[in-house]
Short mmCIF file of C-alpha atoms and ligand atoms in Angstrom, two decimals:
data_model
loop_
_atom_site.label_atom_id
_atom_site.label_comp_id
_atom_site.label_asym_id
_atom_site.label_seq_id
_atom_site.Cartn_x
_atom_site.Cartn_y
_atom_site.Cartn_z
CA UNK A 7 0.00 0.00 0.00
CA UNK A 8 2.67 2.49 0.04
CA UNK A 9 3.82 5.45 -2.03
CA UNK A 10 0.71 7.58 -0.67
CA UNK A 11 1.10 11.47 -0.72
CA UNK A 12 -0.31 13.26 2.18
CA UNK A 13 -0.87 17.00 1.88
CA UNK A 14 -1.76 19.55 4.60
CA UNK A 15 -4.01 22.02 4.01
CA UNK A 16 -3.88 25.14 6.84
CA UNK A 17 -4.03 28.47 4.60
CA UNK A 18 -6.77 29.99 6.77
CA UNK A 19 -9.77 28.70 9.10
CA UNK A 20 -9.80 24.87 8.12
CA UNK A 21 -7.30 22.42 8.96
CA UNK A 22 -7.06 19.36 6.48
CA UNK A 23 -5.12 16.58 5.33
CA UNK A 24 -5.89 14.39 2.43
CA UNK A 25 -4.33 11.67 0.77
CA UNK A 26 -3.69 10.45 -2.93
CA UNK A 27 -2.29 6.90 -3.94
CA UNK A 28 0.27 5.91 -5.77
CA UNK A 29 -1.34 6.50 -8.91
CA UNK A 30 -2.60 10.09 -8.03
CA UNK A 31 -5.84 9.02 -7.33
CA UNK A 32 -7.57 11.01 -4.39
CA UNK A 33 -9.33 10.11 -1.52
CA UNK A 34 -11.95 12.25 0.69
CA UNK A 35 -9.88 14.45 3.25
CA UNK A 36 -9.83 14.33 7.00
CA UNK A 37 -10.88 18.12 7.86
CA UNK A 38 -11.57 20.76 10.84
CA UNK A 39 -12.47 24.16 10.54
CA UNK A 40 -12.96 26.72 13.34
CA UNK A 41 -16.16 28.46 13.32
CA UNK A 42 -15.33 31.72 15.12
CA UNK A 43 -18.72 31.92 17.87
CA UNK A 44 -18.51 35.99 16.77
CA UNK A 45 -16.60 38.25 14.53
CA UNK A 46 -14.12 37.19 11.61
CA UNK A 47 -11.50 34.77 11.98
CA UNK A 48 -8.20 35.69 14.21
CA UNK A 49 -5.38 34.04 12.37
CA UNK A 50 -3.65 33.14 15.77
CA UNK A 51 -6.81 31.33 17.21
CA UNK A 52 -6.95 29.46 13.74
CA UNK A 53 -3.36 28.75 14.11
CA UNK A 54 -3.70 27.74 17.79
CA UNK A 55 -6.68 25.40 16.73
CA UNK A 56 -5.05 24.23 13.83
CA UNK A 57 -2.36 22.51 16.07
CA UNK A 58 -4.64 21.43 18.56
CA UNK A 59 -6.71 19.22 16.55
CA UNK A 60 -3.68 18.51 14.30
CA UNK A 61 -2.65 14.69 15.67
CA UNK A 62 -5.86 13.57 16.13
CA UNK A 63 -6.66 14.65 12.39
CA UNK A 64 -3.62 13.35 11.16
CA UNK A 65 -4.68 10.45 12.78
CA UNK A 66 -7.94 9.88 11.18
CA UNK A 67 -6.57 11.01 7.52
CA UNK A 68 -4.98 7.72 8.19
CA UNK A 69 -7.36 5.24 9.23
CA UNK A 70 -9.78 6.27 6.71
CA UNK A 71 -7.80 4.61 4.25
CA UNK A 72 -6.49 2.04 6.63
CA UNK A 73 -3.15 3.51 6.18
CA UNK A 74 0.03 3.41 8.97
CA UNK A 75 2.47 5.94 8.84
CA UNK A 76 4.76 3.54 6.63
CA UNK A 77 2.59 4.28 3.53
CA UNK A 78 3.38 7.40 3.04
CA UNK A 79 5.89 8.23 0.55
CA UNK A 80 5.98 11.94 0.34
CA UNK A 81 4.49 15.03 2.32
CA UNK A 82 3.17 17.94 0.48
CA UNK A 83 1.91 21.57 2.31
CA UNK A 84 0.19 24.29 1.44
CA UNK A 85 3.28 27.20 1.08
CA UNK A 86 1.14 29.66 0.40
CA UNK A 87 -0.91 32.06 -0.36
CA UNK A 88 -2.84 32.37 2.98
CA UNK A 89 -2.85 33.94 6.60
CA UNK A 90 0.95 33.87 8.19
CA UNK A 91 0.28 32.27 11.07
CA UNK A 92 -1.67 29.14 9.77
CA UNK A 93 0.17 28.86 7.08
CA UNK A 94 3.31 28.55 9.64
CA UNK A 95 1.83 25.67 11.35
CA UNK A 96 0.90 23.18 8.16
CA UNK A 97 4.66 23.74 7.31
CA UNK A 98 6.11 22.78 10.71
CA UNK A 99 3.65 19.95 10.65
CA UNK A 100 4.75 18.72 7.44
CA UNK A 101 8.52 19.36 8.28
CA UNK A 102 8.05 17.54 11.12
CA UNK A 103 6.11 14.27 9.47
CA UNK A 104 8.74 14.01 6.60
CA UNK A 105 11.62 13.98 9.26
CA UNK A 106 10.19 11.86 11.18
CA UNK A 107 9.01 9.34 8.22
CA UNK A 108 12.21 10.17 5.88
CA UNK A 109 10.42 11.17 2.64
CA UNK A 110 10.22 13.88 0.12
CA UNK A 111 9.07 17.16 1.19
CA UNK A 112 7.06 19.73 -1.11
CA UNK A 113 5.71 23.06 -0.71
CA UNK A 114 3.12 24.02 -3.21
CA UNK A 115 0.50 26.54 -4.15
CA UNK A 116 -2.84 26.76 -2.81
CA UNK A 117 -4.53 28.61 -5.68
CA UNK A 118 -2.76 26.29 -8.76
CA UNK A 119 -4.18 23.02 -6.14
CA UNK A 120 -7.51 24.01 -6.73
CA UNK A 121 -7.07 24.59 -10.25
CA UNK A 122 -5.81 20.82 -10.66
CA UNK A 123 -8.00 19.07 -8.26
CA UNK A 124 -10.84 20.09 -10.24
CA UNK A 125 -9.12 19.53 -13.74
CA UNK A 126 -8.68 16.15 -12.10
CA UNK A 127 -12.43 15.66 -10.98
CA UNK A 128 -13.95 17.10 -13.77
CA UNK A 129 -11.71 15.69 -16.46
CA UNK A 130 -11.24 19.03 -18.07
CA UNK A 131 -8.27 20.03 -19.77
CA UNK A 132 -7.63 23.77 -21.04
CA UNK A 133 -10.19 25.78 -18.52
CA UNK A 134 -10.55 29.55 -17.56
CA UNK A 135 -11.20 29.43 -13.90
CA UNK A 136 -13.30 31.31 -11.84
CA UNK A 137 -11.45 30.78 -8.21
CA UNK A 138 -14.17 32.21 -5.76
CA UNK A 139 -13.47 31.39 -2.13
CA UNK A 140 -13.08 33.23 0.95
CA UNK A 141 -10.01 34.91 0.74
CA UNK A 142 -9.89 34.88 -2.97
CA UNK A 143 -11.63 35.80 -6.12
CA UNK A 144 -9.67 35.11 -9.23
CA UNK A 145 -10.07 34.51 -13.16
CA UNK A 146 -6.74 32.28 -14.14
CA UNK A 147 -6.17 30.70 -17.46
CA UNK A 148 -2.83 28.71 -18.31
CA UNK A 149 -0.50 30.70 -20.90
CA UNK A 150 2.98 29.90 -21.63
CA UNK A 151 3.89 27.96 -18.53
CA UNK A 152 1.90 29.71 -16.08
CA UNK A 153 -1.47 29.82 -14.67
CA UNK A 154 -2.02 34.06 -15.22
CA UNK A 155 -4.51 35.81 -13.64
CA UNK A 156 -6.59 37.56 -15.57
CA UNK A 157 -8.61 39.12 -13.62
CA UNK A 158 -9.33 39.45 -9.43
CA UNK A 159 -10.94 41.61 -6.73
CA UNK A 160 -9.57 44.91 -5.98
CA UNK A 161 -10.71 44.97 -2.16
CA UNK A 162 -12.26 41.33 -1.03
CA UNK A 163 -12.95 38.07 -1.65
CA UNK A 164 -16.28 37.22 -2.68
CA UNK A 165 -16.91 34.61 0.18
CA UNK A 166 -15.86 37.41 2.31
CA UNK A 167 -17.93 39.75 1.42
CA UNK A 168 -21.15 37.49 1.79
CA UNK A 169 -19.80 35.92 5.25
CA UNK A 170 -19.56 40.00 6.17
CA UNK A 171 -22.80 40.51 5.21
CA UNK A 172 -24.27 37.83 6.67
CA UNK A 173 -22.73 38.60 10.02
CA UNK A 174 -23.77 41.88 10.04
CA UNK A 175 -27.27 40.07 10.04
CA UNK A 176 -26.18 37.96 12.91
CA UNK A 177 -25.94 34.85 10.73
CA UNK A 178 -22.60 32.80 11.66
CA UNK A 179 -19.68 32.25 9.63
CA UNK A 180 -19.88 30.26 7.00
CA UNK A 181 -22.65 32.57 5.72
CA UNK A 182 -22.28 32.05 2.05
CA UNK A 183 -24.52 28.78 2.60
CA UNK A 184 -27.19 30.32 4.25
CA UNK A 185 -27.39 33.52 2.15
CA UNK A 186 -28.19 31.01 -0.38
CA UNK A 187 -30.54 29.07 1.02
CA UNK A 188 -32.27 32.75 1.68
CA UNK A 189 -32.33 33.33 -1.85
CA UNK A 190 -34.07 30.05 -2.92
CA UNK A 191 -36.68 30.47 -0.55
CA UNK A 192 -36.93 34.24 -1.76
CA UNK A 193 -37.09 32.66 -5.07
CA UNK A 194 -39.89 30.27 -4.15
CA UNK A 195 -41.70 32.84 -2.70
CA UNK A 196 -41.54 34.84 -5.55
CA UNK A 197 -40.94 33.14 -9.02
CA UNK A 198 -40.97 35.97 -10.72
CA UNK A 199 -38.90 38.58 -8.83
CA UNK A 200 -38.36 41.98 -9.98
CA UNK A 201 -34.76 43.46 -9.40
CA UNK A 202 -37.28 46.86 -8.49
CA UNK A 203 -36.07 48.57 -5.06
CA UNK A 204 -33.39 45.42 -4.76
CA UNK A 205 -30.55 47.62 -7.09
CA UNK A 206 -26.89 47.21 -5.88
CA UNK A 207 -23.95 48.66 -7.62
CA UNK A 208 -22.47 46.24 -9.91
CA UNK A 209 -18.38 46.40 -9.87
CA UNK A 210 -16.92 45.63 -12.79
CA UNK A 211 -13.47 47.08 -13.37
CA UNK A 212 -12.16 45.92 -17.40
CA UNK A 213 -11.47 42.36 -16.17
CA UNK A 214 -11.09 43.24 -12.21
CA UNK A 215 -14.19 43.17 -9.70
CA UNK A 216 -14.72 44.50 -6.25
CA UNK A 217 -17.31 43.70 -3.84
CA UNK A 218 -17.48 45.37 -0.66
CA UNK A 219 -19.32 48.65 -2.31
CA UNK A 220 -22.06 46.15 -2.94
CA UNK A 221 -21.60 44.64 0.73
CA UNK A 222 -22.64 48.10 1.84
CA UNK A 223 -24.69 48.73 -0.15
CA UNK A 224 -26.96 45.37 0.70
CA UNK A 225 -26.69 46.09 4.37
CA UNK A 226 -28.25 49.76 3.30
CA UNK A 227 -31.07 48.26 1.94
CA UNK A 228 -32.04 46.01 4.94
CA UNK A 229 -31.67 49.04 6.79
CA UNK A 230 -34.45 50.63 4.66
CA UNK A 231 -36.45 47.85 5.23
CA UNK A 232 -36.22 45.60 2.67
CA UNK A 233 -36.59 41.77 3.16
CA UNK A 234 -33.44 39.81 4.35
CA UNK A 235 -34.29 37.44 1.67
CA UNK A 236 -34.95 39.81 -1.11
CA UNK A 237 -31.41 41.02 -0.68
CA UNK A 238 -29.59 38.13 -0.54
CA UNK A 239 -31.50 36.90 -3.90
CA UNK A 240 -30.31 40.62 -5.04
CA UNK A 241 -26.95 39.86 -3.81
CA UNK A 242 -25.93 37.05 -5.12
CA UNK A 243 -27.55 37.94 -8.36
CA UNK A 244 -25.63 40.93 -8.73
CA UNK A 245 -22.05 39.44 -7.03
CA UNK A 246 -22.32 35.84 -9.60
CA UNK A 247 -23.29 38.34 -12.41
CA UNK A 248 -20.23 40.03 -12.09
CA UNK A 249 -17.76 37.08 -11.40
CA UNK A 250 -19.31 35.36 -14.85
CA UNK A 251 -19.03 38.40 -16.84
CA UNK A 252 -15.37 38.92 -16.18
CA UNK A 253 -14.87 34.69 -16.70
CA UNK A 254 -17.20 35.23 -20.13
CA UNK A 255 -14.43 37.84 -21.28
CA UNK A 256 -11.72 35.72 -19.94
CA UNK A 257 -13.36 32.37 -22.40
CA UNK A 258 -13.20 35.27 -24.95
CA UNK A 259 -9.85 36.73 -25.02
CA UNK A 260 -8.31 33.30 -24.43
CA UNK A 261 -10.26 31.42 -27.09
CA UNK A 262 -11.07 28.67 -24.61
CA UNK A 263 -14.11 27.04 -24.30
CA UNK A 264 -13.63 25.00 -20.84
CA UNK A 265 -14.90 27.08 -17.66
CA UNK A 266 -14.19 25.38 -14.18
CA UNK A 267 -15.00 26.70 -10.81
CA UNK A 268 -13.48 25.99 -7.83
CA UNK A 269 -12.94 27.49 -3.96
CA UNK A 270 -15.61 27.69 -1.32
CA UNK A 271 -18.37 29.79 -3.32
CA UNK A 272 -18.41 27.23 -6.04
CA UNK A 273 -20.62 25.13 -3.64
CA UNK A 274 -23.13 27.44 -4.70
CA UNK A 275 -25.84 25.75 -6.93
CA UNK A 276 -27.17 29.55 -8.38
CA UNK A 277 -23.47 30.54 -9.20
CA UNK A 278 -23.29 26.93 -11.08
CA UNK A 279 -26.77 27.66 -12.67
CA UNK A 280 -25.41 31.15 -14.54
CA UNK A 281 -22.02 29.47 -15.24
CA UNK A 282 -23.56 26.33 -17.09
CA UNK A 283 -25.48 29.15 -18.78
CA UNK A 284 -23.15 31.41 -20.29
CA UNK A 285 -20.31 28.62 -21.32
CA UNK A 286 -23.66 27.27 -23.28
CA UNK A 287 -24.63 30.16 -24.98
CA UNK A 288 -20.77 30.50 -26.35
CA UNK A 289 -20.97 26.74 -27.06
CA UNK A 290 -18.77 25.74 -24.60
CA UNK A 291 -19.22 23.76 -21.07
CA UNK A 292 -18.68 24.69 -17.74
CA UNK A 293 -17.76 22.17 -14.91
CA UNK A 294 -18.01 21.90 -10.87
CA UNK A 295 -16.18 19.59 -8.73
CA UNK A 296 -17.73 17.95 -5.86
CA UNK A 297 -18.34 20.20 -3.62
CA UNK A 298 -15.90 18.42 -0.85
CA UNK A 299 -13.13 19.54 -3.20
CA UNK A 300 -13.85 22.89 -3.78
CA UNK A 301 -14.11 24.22 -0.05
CA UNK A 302 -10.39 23.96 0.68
CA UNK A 303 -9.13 20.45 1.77
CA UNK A 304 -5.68 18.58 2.39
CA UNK A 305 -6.42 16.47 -1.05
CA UNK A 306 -5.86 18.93 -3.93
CA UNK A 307 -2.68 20.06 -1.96
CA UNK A 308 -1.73 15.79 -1.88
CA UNK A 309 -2.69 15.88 -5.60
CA UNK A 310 -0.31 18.54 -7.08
CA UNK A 311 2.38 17.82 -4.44
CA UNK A 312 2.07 14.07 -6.52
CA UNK A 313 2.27 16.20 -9.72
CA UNK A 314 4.63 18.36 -8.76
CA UNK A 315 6.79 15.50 -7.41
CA UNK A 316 8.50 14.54 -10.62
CA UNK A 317 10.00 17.57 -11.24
CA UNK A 318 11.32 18.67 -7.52
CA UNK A 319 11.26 18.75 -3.83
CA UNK A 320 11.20 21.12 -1.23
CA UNK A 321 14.59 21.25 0.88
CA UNK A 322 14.35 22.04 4.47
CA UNK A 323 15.98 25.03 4.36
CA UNK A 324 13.60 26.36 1.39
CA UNK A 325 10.42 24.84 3.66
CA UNK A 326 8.90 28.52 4.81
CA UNK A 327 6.05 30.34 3.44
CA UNK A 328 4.89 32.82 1.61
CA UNK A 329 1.72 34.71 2.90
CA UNK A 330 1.75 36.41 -0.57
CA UNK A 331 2.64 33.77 -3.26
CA UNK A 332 0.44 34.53 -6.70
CA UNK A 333 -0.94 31.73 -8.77
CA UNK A 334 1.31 32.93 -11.94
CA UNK A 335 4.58 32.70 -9.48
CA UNK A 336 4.19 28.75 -9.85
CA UNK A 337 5.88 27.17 -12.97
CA UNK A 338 3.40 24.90 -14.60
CA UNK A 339 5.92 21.93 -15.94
CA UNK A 340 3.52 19.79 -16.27
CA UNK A 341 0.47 19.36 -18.54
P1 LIG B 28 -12.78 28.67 1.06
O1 LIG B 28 -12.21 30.02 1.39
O2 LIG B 28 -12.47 28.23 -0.34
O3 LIG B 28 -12.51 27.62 2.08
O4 LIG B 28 -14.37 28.83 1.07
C1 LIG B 28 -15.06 29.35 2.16
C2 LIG B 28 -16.05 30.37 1.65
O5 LIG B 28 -17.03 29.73 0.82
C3 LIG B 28 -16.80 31.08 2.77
O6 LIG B 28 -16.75 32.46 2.50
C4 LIG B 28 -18.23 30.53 2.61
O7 LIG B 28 -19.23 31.45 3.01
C5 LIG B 28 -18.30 30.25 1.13
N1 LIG B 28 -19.33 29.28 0.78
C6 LIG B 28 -19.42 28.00 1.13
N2 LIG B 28 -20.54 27.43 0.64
C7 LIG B 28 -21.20 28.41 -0.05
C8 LIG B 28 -22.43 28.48 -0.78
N3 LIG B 28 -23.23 27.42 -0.90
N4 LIG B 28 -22.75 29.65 -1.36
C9 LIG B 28 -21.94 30.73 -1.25
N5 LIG B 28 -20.79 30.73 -0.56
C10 LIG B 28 -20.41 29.58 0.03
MG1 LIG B 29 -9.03 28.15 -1.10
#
């Protein structure tokens, strides 16, 4: 059963380590995420619970594939980009479990793991991707050696900007989830809405988009009395809109015709809807991975570690982070 590749996952408020096998193939992750009781998340008290729960996670990444320390062949982390502190943690963690089990070491990227876990699930091969989590909201397609970004926000990430919103309504982080089950019930309430008295700014800059203007904006409106599920419907209507117009010019420039989502907001069955749409009108598909692998999880980061793996490793002394890494710092050298 050996040459396994476990990868650690710890770029902001979810701990997780996943495994692929010796032929790259993955396997469900073995996560933990602190959900902050108020307010956003403190990168210390993620670190702090991040290495808390750490063993007995590492643990149970294990026996859910009936796997002993022995089968692991290589250790791969997330190096960045993320919050310092957590990100500081996964690394010692992994420096510590390939010392202590003599294998390969490799520090990857974050943003390029999400890209490949769902190339992997969804058996795409050329995409534009819309990356909308958290922390991040990104349009990336793969140009001479490099995953480029194309376009991004210019103040927060979209997942950010709802779980602000939603806390301002006292809902509790994750509120991306529940602003959508809002919106379907607004929906099912009213199947014919009108966007009348539910206007928010709409922020697209060429190919860059910003969101908290319309996070503002919402919260004005439910001050003025409008419904909490009228403007989420509004909300996400307005934020999705945005994020596929700037992936629809992205398809265009690039000439592709593969669209893939990943990060946390992809779980998002409305921003899947208007996706599926638009690659169909410009004849061309749009895919979703399971949702498991789009929030972010120890797998994708096993998966391109395994990818990455034939063409280096990660020596000790180059094992830090880097809070800041982009997605078009990574050389792509493979295909
Ligand atoms: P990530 O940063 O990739 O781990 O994703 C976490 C983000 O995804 C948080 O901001 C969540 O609110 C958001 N999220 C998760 N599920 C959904 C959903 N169904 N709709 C919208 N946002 C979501
Ligand atoms: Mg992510």
């Amino acid at each position: 059963m050996s040459g396994w590749t476990l990868g650690i996952e710890t770029t902001a408020h979810t701990l997780s380590f996943g495994l692929v096998d010796a032929e790259g193939v993955p396997y469900p992750a073995a996560s933990d995420t602190l959900r902050p009781d108020e307010g956003g998340i403190h990168p210390r008290e993620a670190a702090d619970h991040h290495k808390d729960v750490a063993k007995a996670l590492f643990e149970q990444s294990l026996e859910q594939q009936n796997l002993t320390p022995a089968d692991i062949s290589a250790v791969a982390y997330s190096q960045g980009p993320g919050l310092g502190p957590c990100l500081r943690v996964g690394a010692a963690i992994a420096r510590g479990l390939a010392t202590r089990m003599n294998v390969p070491l490799i520090g990857v990227n974050h943003c390029v793991a999400h890209i490949e876990i769902g190339r992997q699930q969804c058996g795409c091969d050329d995409p534009v991707l819309l990356y909308v989590s958290g922390g991040n909201t990104q349009v990336i397609a793969r140009l001479n050696g490099r995953y480029r970004v194309l376009g991004e926000t210019l103040d927060i990430g979209i997942g950010n900007m709802l779980d602000k919103f939603a806390r301002a309504q006292g809902i509790p982080f994750p509120g991306g989830p529940v602003i959508e089950q809002k919106a379907r019930a607004y929906l099912d309430a009213n199947p014919n809405p009108s966007m009348e008295g539910l206007q928010l700014p709409y922020a697209v800059r060429g190919m860059d988009l910003a969101f908290s203007g319309l996070m503002t904006a919402a919260q004005r409106l439910i001050e003025q009395g409008a419904s909490l599920e009228a403007v989420c419907w509004s909300l996400q209507e307005h934020a999705f809109a945005s994020c596929v117009e700037v992936a629809e010019r992205a398809m265009a420039h690039t000439g592709k015709a593969e669209l893939l989502l990943g990060g946390g907001v992809a779980c998002n069955q409305r921003l899947r809807t208007m996706c599926e749409e638009m690659a169909k009108d410009r004849d061309g598909q749009s895919f979703a991975p399971p949702r498991m692998y789009c929030i972010d999880n120890g797998t994708m980061i096993a998966l391109l570690g395994f990818i990455e793996l034939r063409h280096r490793t990660t020596p000790l002394s180059e094992s830090g982070i880097d809070q800041y890494l982009r997605t078009d710092q990574t050389p792509i050298a493979w295909s």
